[in-house]
Amino acid sequence: MTTPDQGSPDIGHARYTYRLRVSSTARTGLEAEWARCRWVWNECVAMSRKVHALNRDAAEKTTCGPAQLDKMLTEARTAMGWLREGSSVPQQQAIRDFGKSRAKALKDVTVVWSRELSTALSSVRVYQDAVGHWYGSFVVAAPAQPLPETGAVLGVDWGVKETATTTSDAHNLPHPQHGRNTAQRLACYQRMTARRKPAKGQAASRGYRQARKQTAKLHKKVARQRQDTARKWAKRVVRDHDAIAVEDFRPRFLAKTTMARKAADAAIGATKRALIEMARKHGRDIRLVHPAHTTMDCATCGARTKHALPLAERTYTCTACGASSPRDKNSARVMLVRAGLDPAGAEGVRPPGPLVREAA
């Protein structure tokens, strides 16, 4: 299985993730490397807490930056032979991001090459997921793959009832409800895990480990379903449109509302990333529009309502020009006008500027 993850268009790189077949020798080596990286990470946390405690009462503040942590690692590798047996690269990487380590390549690791890499790789990261599967993530140069021009533009508004409402009915993305469809099975596994949880100080039973693995597998299945749905939709949108105006929505906005569960299941953030990455890959023009007041502006005349519309009100009716349309459709058209992509848009709508930026 390969998973492309596009990088910046200026860099021109992509990341592909492959499943690894790990032998017993490689597993032993990787787990030993992971243990050393965990020790380094724990030492970084301990050192950071110690410095923070000293700074609370000290007149002269001390720092715990990369230089101090690198010095700590050098001293530890000199004093501890078991730490020196491992590669310094993943240990230094553990210092950089406190845990996101990079494992050195082992000869006993076999990559499942479901597709050949287009160019020579520039870096590789080996990691293990919650299910216990190992993966190799390769970064390679990714030349652009331009698509034929269509002359069409599209506005995208994110929501909960529909994950994406667009100015084209054919390109709306209904809420897939992958999480809701598996909620009953997930609750069953979680109850099983809770029942089999070992007491403090006791080793986990085989049944407990199996229940945890089943829960992790179900979570991973849902994540893959959301990712697959997002990429297929993004490819269809990018193939049919030259320019796309996208609401620059922050999903964390809904995290404290009653819609948090449904919003998380919609995977708005993952869908937005998939659309931006697909547009970069195929050289499409994608513009991110600030979401402020997009539900209050009229896409026809540009007038703004005096108060925010309640969520229960799903039809937008302009008090100035009398235009009426579904709330999310109006917002999607506002995206187009703000991004300067709607040739028939009214001049009264807020022009492109600080509220619009290119996808970075």
mmCIF file with all atom_site columns, N, CA and C in Angstrom, residues 32-86:
data_model
loop_
_atom_site.group_PDB
_atom_site.id
_atom_site.type_symbol
_atom_site.label_atom_id
_atom_site.label_alt_id
_atom_site.label_comp_id
_atom_site.label_asym_id
_atom_site.label_entity_id
_atom_site.label_seq_id
_atom_site.pdbx_PDB_ins_code
_atom_site.Cartn_x
_atom_site.Cartn_y
_atom_site.Cartn_z
_atom_site.occupancy
_atom_site.B_iso_or_equiv
_atom_site.pdbx_formal_charge
_atom_site.auth_seq_id
_atom_site.auth_comp_id
_atom_site.auth_asym_id
_atom_site.auth_atom_id
_atom_site.pdbx_PDB_model_num
ATOM 1   N N  . ALA A 1 32 ? 14.867 -2.308 19.943 1.00 0.00 ? 32 ALA A N  1
ATOM 2   C CA . ALA A 1 32 ? 15.982 -1.806 20.754 1.00 0.00 ? 32 ALA A CA 1
ATOM 3   C C  . ALA A 1 32 ? 16.245 -0.336 20.448 1.00 0.00 ? 32 ALA A C  1
ATOM 4   N N  . GLU A 1 33 ? 16.162 0.018  19.157 1.00 0.00 ? 33 GLU A N  1
ATOM 5   C CA . GLU A 1 33 ? 16.354 1.413  18.767 1.00 0.00 ? 33 GLU A CA 1
ATOM 6   C C  . GLU A 1 33 ? 15.260 2.295  19.357 1.00 0.00 ? 33 GLU A C  1
ATOM 7   N N  . TRP A 1 34 ? 14.023 1.761  19.331 1.00 0.00 ? 34 TRP A N  1
ATOM 8   C CA . TRP A 1 34 ? 12.894 2.504  19.911 1.00 0.00 ? 34 TRP A CA 1
ATOM 9   C C  . TRP A 1 34 ? 13.106 2.715  21.407 1.00 0.00 ? 34 TRP A C  1
ATOM 10  N N  . ALA A 1 35 ? 13.633 1.705  22.108 1.00 0.00 ? 35 ALA A N  1
ATOM 11  C CA . ALA A 1 35 ? 13.859 1.819  23.550 1.00 0.00 ? 35 ALA A CA 1
ATOM 12  C C  . ALA A 1 35 ? 14.872 2.911  23.849 1.00 0.00 ? 35 ALA A C  1
ATOM 13  N N  . ARG A 1 36 ? 15.939 2.987  23.032 1.00 0.00 ? 36 ARG A N  1
ATOM 14  C CA . ARG A 1 36 ? 16.935 4.038  23.239 1.00 0.00 ? 36 ARG A CA 1
ATOM 15  C C  . ARG A 1 36 ? 16.350 5.425  22.977 1.00 0.00 ? 36 ARG A C  1
ATOM 16  N N  . CYS A 1 37 ? 15.511 5.510  21.938 1.00 0.00 ? 37 CYS A N  1
ATOM 17  C CA . CYS A 1 37 ? 14.887 6.804  21.626 1.00 0.00 ? 37 CYS A CA 1
ATOM 18  C C  . CYS A 1 37 ? 13.911 7.221  22.718 1.00 0.00 ? 37 CYS A C  1
ATOM 19  N N  . ARG A 1 38 ? 13.186 6.254  23.294 1.00 0.00 ? 38 ARG A N  1
ATOM 20  C CA . ARG A 1 38 ? 12.279 6.584  24.383 1.00 0.00 ? 38 ARG A CA 1
ATOM 21  C C  . ARG A 1 38 ? 13.049 7.097  25.604 1.00 0.00 ? 38 ARG A C  1
ATOM 22  N N  . TRP A 1 39 ? 14.200 6.481  25.856 1.00 0.00 ? 39 TRP A N  1
ATOM 23  C CA . TRP A 1 39 ? 15.017 6.941  26.982 1.00 0.00 ? 39 TRP A CA 1
ATOM 24  C C  . TRP A 1 39 ? 15.471 8.376  26.756 1.00 0.00 ? 39 TRP A C  1
ATOM 25  N N  . VAL A 1 40 ? 15.911 8.685  25.535 1.00 0.00 ? 40 VAL A N  1
ATOM 26  C CA . VAL A 1 40 ? 16.347 10.050 25.217 1.00 0.00 ? 40 VAL A CA 1
ATOM 27  C C  . VAL A 1 40 ? 15.185 11.020 25.376 1.00 0.00 ? 40 VAL A C  1
ATOM 28  N N  . TRP A 1 41 ? 14.023 10.616 24.884 1.00 0.00 ? 41 TRP A N  1
ATOM 29  C CA . TRP A 1 41 ? 12.839 11.483 24.992 1.00 0.00 ? 41 TRP A CA 1
ATOM 30  C C  . TRP A 1 41 ? 12.485 11.742 26.454 1.00 0.00 ? 41 TRP A C  1
ATOM 31  N N  . ASN A 1 42 ? 12.516 10.696 27.280 1.00 0.00 ? 42 ASN A N  1
ATOM 32  C CA . ASN A 1 42 ? 12.217 10.862 28.708 1.00 0.00 ? 42 ASN A CA 1
ATOM 33  C C  . ASN A 1 42 ? 13.236 11.759 29.392 1.00 0.00 ? 42 ASN A C  1
ATOM 34  N N  . GLU A 1 43 ? 14.484 11.646 28.997 1.00 0.00 ? 43 GLU A N  1
ATOM 35  C CA . GLU A 1 43 ? 15.516 12.518 29.561 1.00 0.00 ? 43 GLU A CA 1
ATOM 36  C C  . GLU A 1 43 ? 15.281 13.972 29.152 1.00 0.00 ? 43 GLU A C  1
ATOM 37  N N  . CYS A 1 44 ? 14.837 14.179 27.913 1.00 0.00 ? 44 CYS A N  1
ATOM 38  C CA . CYS A 1 44 ? 14.522 15.538 27.456 1.00 0.00 ? 44 CYS A CA 1
ATOM 39  C C  . CYS A 1 44 ? 13.377 16.126 28.277 1.00 0.00 ? 44 CYS A C  1
ATOM 40  N N  . VAL A 1 45 ? 12.362 15.318 28.525 1.00 0.00 ? 45 VAL A N  1
ATOM 41  C CA . VAL A 1 45 ? 11.228 15.784 29.330 1.00 0.00 ? 45 VAL A CA 1
ATOM 42  C C  . VAL A 1 45 ? 11.676 16.098 30.753 1.00 0.00 ? 45 VAL A C  1
ATOM 43  N N  . ALA A 1 46 ? 12.465 15.212 31.347 1.00 0.00 ? 46 ALA A N  1
ATOM 44  C CA . ALA A 1 46 ? 12.937 15.426 32.719 1.00 0.00 ? 46 ALA A CA 1
ATOM 45  C C  . ALA A 1 46 ? 13.792 16.682 32.812 1.00 0.00 ? 46 ALA A C  1
ATOM 46  N N  . MET A 1 47 ? 14.679 16.885 31.840 1.00 0.00 ? 47 MET A N  1
ATOM 47  C CA . MET A 1 47 ? 15.545 18.056 31.848 1.00 0.00 ? 47 MET A CA 1
ATOM 48  C C  . MET A 1 47 ? 14.732 19.333 31.671 1.00 0.00 ? 47 MET A C  1
ATOM 49  N N  . SER A 1 48 ? 13.721 19.273 30.793 1.00 0.00 ? 48 SER A N  1
ATOM 50  C CA . SER A 1 48 ? 12.876 20.441 30.569 1.00 0.00 ? 48 SER A CA 1
ATOM 51  C C  . SER A 1 48 ? 12.099 20.806 31.837 1.00 0.00 ? 48 SER A C  1
ATOM 52  N N  . ARG A 1 49 ? 11.572 19.809 32.533 1.00 0.00 ? 49 ARG A N  1
ATOM 53  C CA . ARG A 1 49 ? 10.843 20.073 33.773 1.00 0.00 ? 49 ARG A CA 1
ATOM 54  C C  . ARG A 1 49 ? 11.760 20.632 34.857 1.00 0.00 ? 49 ARG A C  1
ATOM 55  N N  . LYS A 1 50 ? 12.975 20.123 34.905 1.00 0.00 ? 50 LYS A N  1
ATOM 56  C CA . LYS A 1 50 ? 13.928 20.600 35.907 1.00 0.00 ? 50 LYS A CA 1
ATOM 57  C C  . LYS A 1 50 ? 14.267 22.060 35.666 1.00 0.00 ? 50 LYS A C  1
ATOM 58  N N  . VAL A 1 51 ? 14.514 22.416 34.408 1.00 0.00 ? 51 VAL A N  1
ATOM 59  C CA . VAL A 1 51 ? 14.830 23.808 34.081 1.00 0.00 ? 51 VAL A CA 1
ATOM 60  C C  . VAL A 1 51 ? 13.637 24.712 34.375 1.00 0.00 ? 51 VAL A C  1
ATOM 61  N N  . HIS A 1 52 ? 12.437 24.224 34.054 1.00 0.00 ? 52 HIS A N  1
ATOM 62  C CA . HIS A 1 52 ? 11.238 25.020 34.327 1.00 0.00 ? 52 HIS A CA 1
ATOM 63  C C  . HIS A 1 52 ? 11.065 25.265 35.824 1.00 0.00 ? 52 HIS A C  1
ATOM 64  N N  . ALA A 1 53 ? 11.348 24.241 36.636 1.00 0.00 ? 53 ALA A N  1
ATOM 65  C CA . ALA A 1 53 ? 11.228 24.396 38.091 1.00 0.00 ? 53 ALA A CA 1
ATOM 66  C C  . ALA A 1 53 ? 12.258 25.382 38.624 1.00 0.00 ? 53 ALA A C  1
ATOM 67  N N  . LEU A 1 54 ? 13.469 25.351 38.102 1.00 0.00 ? 54 LEU A N  1
ATOM 68  C CA . LEU A 1 54 ? 14.510 26.276 38.545 1.00 0.00 ? 54 LEU A CA 1
ATOM 69  C C  . LEU A 1 54 ? 14.189 27.714 38.150 1.00 0.00 ? 54 LEU A C  1
ATOM 70  N N  . ASN A 1 55 ? 13.555 27.882 36.981 1.00 0.00 ? 55 ASN A N  1
ATOM 71  C CA . ASN A 1 55 ? 13.274 29.233 36.488 1.00 0.00 ? 55 ASN A CA 1
ATOM 72  C C  . ASN A 1 55 ? 12.146 29.920 37.248 1.00 0.00 ? 55 ASN A C  1
ATOM 73  N N  . ARG A 1 56 ? 11.341 29.132 37.954 1.00 0.00 ? 56 ARG A N  1
ATOM 74  C CA . ARG A 1 56 ? 10.219 29.742 38.653 1.00 0.00 ? 56 ARG A CA 1
ATOM 75  C C  . ARG A 1 56 ? 10.677 30.685 39.762 1.00 0.00 ? 56 ARG A C  1
ATOM 76  N N  . ASP A 1 57 ? 11.794 30.353 40.426 1.00 0.00 ? 57 ASP A N  1
ATOM 77  C CA . ASP A 1 57 ? 12.271 31.162 41.545 1.00 0.00 ? 57 ASP A CA 1
ATOM 78  C C  . ASP A 1 57 ? 13.600 31.845 41.260 1.00 0.00 ? 57 ASP A C  1
ATOM 79  N N  . ALA A 1 58 ? 14.244 31.515 40.152 1.00 0.00 ? 58 ALA A N  1
ATOM 80  C CA . ALA A 1 58 ? 15.561 32.091 39.865 1.00 0.00 ? 58 ALA A CA 1
ATOM 81  C C  . ALA A 1 58 ? 15.432 33.455 39.227 1.00 0.00 ? 58 ALA A C  1
ATOM 82  N N  . ALA A 1 59 ? 16.351 34.342 39.583 1.00 0.00 ? 59 ALA A N  1
ATOM 83  C CA . ALA A 1 59 ? 16.348 35.686 38.986 1.00 0.00 ? 59 ALA A CA 1
ATOM 84  C C  . ALA A 1 59 ? 16.868 35.636 37.558 1.00 0.00 ? 59 ALA A C  1
ATOM 85  N N  . GLU A 1 60 ? 17.871 34.782 37.327 1.00 0.00 ? 60 GLU A N  1
ATOM 86  C CA . GLU A 1 60 ? 18.441 34.637 35.988 1.00 0.00 ? 60 GLU A CA 1
ATOM 87  C C  . GLU A 1 60 ? 17.897 33.353 35.366 1.00 0.00 ? 60 GLU A C  1
ATOM 88  N N  . LYS A 1 61 ? 17.215 33.502 34.242 1.00 0.00 ? 61 LYS A N  1
ATOM 89  C CA . LYS A 1 61 ? 16.565 32.364 33.609 1.00 0.00 ? 61 LYS A CA 1
ATOM 90  C C  . LYS A 1 61 ? 17.578 31.522 32.834 1.00 0.00 ? 61 LYS A C  1
ATOM 91  N N  . THR A 1 62 ? 17.402 30.218 32.893 1.00 0.00 ? 62 THR A N  1
ATOM 92  C CA . THR A 1 62 ? 18.200 29.294 32.089 1.00 0.00 ? 62 THR A CA 1
ATOM 93  C C  . THR A 1 62 ? 17.325 28.694 31.000 1.00 0.00 ? 62 THR A C  1
ATOM 94  N N  . THR A 1 63 ? 17.951 28.172 29.980 1.00 0.00 ? 63 THR A N  1
ATOM 95  C CA . THR A 1 63 ? 17.218 27.625 28.842 1.00 0.00 ? 63 THR A CA 1
ATOM 96  C C  . THR A 1 63 ? 17.467 26.133 28.710 1.00 0.00 ? 63 THR A C  1
ATOM 97  N N  . CYS A 1 64 ? 16.554 25.493 27.991 1.00 0.00 ? 64 CYS A N  1
ATOM 98  C CA . CYS A 1 64 ? 16.681 24.057 27.716 1.00 0.00 ? 64 CYS A CA 1
ATOM 99  C C  . CYS A 1 64 ? 16.432 23.859 26.224 1.00 0.00 ? 64 CYS A C  1
ATOM 100 N N  . GLY A 1 65 ? 17.322 24.394 25.417 1.00 0.00 ? 65 GLY A N  1
ATOM 101 C CA . GLY A 1 65 ? 17.169 24.340 23.978 1.00 0.00 ? 65 GLY A CA 1
ATOM 102 C C  . GLY A 1 65 ? 17.903 23.169 23.361 1.00 0.00 ? 65 GLY A C  1
ATOM 103 N N  . PRO A 1 66 ? 17.923 23.096 22.025 1.00 0.00 ? 66 PRO A N  1
ATOM 104 C CA . PRO A 1 66 ? 18.601 21.987 21.339 1.00 0.00 ? 66 PRO A CA 1
ATOM 105 C C  . PRO A 1 66 ? 20.073 21.858 21.704 1.00 0.00 ? 66 PRO A C  1
ATOM 106 N N  . ALA A 1 67 ? 20.755 22.976 21.919 1.00 0.00 ? 67 ALA A N  1
ATOM 107 C CA . ALA A 1 67 ? 22.184 22.904 22.237 1.00 0.00 ? 67 ALA A CA 1
ATOM 108 C C  . ALA A 1 67 ? 22.398 22.194 23.577 1.00 0.00 ? 67 ALA A C  1
ATOM 109 N N  . GLN A 1 68 ? 21.592 22.547 24.584 1.00 0.00 ? 68 GLN A N  1
ATOM 110 C CA . GLN A 1 68 ? 21.721 21.903 25.899 1.00 0.00 ? 68 GLN A CA 1
ATOM 111 C C  . GLN A 1 68 ? 21.354 20.421 25.826 1.00 0.00 ? 68 GLN A C  1
ATOM 112 N N  . LEU A 1 69 ? 20.316 20.108 25.050 1.00 0.00 ? 69 LEU A N  1
ATOM 113 C CA . LEU A 1 69 ? 19.898 18.711 24.927 1.00 0.00 ? 69 LEU A CA 1
ATOM 114 C C  . LEU A 1 69 ? 20.915 17.891 24.138 1.00 0.00 ? 69 LEU A C  1
ATOM 115 N N  . ASP A 1 70 ? 21.524 18.491 23.108 1.00 0.00 ? 70 ASP A N  1
ATOM 116 C CA . ASP A 1 70 ? 22.584 17.796 22.369 1.00 0.00 ? 70 ASP A CA 1
ATOM 117 C C  . ASP A 1 70 ? 23.771 17.492 23.272 1.00 0.00 ? 70 ASP A C  1
ATOM 118 N N  . LYS A 1 71 ? 24.095 18.456 24.147 1.00 0.00 ? 71 LYS A N  1
ATOM 119 C CA . LYS A 1 71 ? 25.200 18.234 25.091 1.00 0.00 ? 71 LYS A CA 1
ATOM 120 C C  . LYS A 1 71 ? 24.858 17.088 26.037 1.00 0.00 ? 71 LYS A C  1
ATOM 121 N N  . MET A 1 72 ? 23.597 17.057 26.495 1.00 0.00 ? 72 MET A N  1
ATOM 122 C CA . MET A 1 72 ? 23.161 15.971 27.365 1.00 0.00 ? 72 MET A CA 1
ATOM 123 C C  . MET A 1 72 ? 23.293 14.627 26.665 1.00 0.00 ? 72 MET A C  1
ATOM 124 N N  . LEU A 1 73 ? 22.918 14.569 25.385 1.00 0.00 ? 73 LEU A N  1
ATOM 125 C CA . LEU A 1 73 ? 23.001 13.312 24.639 1.00 0.00 ? 73 LEU A CA 1
ATOM 126 C C  . LEU A 1 73 ? 24.448 12.883 24.454 1.00 0.00 ? 73 LEU A C  1
ATOM 127 N N  . THR A 1 74 ? 25.331 13.817 24.164 1.00 0.00 ? 74 THR A N  1
ATOM 128 C CA . THR A 1 74 ? 26.748 13.492 23.979 1.00 0.00 ? 74 THR A CA 1
ATOM 129 C C  . THR A 1 74 ? 27.336 12.901 25.258 1.00 0.00 ? 74 THR A C  1
ATOM 130 N N  . GLU A 1 75 ? 27.017 13.515 26.391 1.00 0.00 ? 75 GLU A N  1
ATOM 131 C CA . GLU A 1 75 ? 27.528 13.009 27.670 1.00 0.00 ? 75 GLU A CA 1
ATOM 132 C C  . GLU A 1 75 ? 26.944 11.632 27.987 1.00 0.00 ? 75 GLU A C  1
ATOM 133 N N  . ALA A 1 76 ? 25.661 11.445 27.673 1.00 0.00 ? 76 ALA A N  1
ATOM 134 C CA . ALA A 1 76 ? 25.029 10.158 27.962 1.00 0.00 ? 76 ALA A CA 1
ATOM 135 C C  . ALA A 1 76 ? 25.606 9.050  27.089 1.00 0.00 ? 76 ALA A C  1
ATOM 136 N N  . ARG A 1 77 ? 25.850 9.338  25.807 1.00 0.00 ? 77 ARG A N  1
ATOM 137 C CA . ARG A 1 77 ? 26.427 8.320  24.919 1.00 0.00 ? 77 ARG A CA 1
ATOM 138 C C  . ARG A 1 77 ? 27.853 7.978  25.323 1.00 0.00 ? 77 ARG A C  1
ATOM 139 N N  . THR A 1 78 ? 28.575 8.924  25.898 1.00 0.00 ? 78 THR A N  1
ATOM 140 C CA . THR A 1 78 ? 29.939 8.655  26.357 1.00 0.00 ? 78 THR A CA 1
ATOM 141 C C  . THR A 1 78 ? 29.934 7.765  27.592 1.00 0.00 ? 78 THR A C  1
ATOM 142 N N  . ALA A 1 79 ? 28.941 7.982  28.470 1.00 0.00 ? 79 ALA A N  1
ATOM 143 C CA . ALA A 1 79 ? 28.911 7.248  29.731 1.00 0.00 ? 79 ALA A CA 1
ATOM 144 C C  . ALA A 1 79 ? 28.204 5.908  29.631 1.00 0.00 ? 79 ALA A C  1
ATOM 145 N N  . MET A 1 80 ? 27.296 5.758  28.685 1.00 0.00 ? 80 MET A N  1
ATOM 146 C CA . MET A 1 80 ? 26.469 4.546  28.619 1.00 0.00 ? 80 MET A CA 1
ATOM 147 C C  . MET A 1 80 ? 26.741 3.791  27.325 1.00 0.00 ? 80 MET A C  1
ATOM 148 N N  . GLY A 1 81 ? 27.292 2.601  27.463 1.00 0.00 ? 81 GLY A N  1
ATOM 149 C CA . GLY A 1 81 ? 27.620 1.803  26.286 1.00 0.00 ? 81 GLY A CA 1
ATOM 150 C C  . GLY A 1 81 ? 26.392 1.350  25.509 1.00 0.00 ? 81 GLY A C  1
ATOM 151 N N  . TRP A 1 82 ? 25.311 0.960  26.224 1.00 0.00 ? 82 TRP A N  1
ATOM 152 C CA . TRP A 1 82 ? 24.109 0.471  25.546 1.00 0.00 ? 82 TRP A CA 1
ATOM 153 C C  . TRP A 1 82 ? 23.465 1.565  24.693 1.00 0.00 ? 82 TRP A C  1
ATOM 154 N N  . LEU A 1 83 ? 23.619 2.830  25.114 1.00 0.00 ? 83 LEU A N  1
ATOM 155 C CA . LEU A 1 83 ? 23.079 3.933  24.329 1.00 0.00 ? 83 LEU A CA 1
ATOM 156 C C  . LEU A 1 83 ? 23.965 4.194  23.116 1.00 0.00 ? 83 LEU A C  1
ATOM 157 N N  . ARG A 1 84 ? 25.260 3.997  23.296 1.00 0.00 ? 84 ARG A N  1
ATOM 158 C CA . ARG A 1 84 ? 26.213 4.225  22.205 1.00 0.00 ? 84 ARG A CA 1
ATOM 159 C C  . ARG A 1 84 ? 26.094 3.145  21.139 1.00 0.00 ? 84 ARG A C  1
ATOM 160 N N  . GLU A 1 85 ? 25.524 1.990  21.472 1.00 0.00 ? 85 GLU A N  1
ATOM 161 C CA . GLU A 1 85 ? 25.354 0.916  20.487 1.00 0.00 ? 85 GLU A CA 1
ATOM 162 C C  . GLU A 1 85 ? 24.373 1.311  19.380 1.00 0.00 ? 85 GLU A C  1
ATOM 163 N N  . GLY A 1 86 ? 23.465 2.214  19.677 1.00 0.00 ? 86 GLY A N  1
ATOM 164 C CA . GLY A 1 86 ? 22.480 2.649  18.681 1.00 0.00 ? 86 GLY A CA 1
ATOM 165 C C  . GLY A 1 86 ? 22.991 3.795  17.837 1.00 0.00 ? 86 GLY A C  1
#
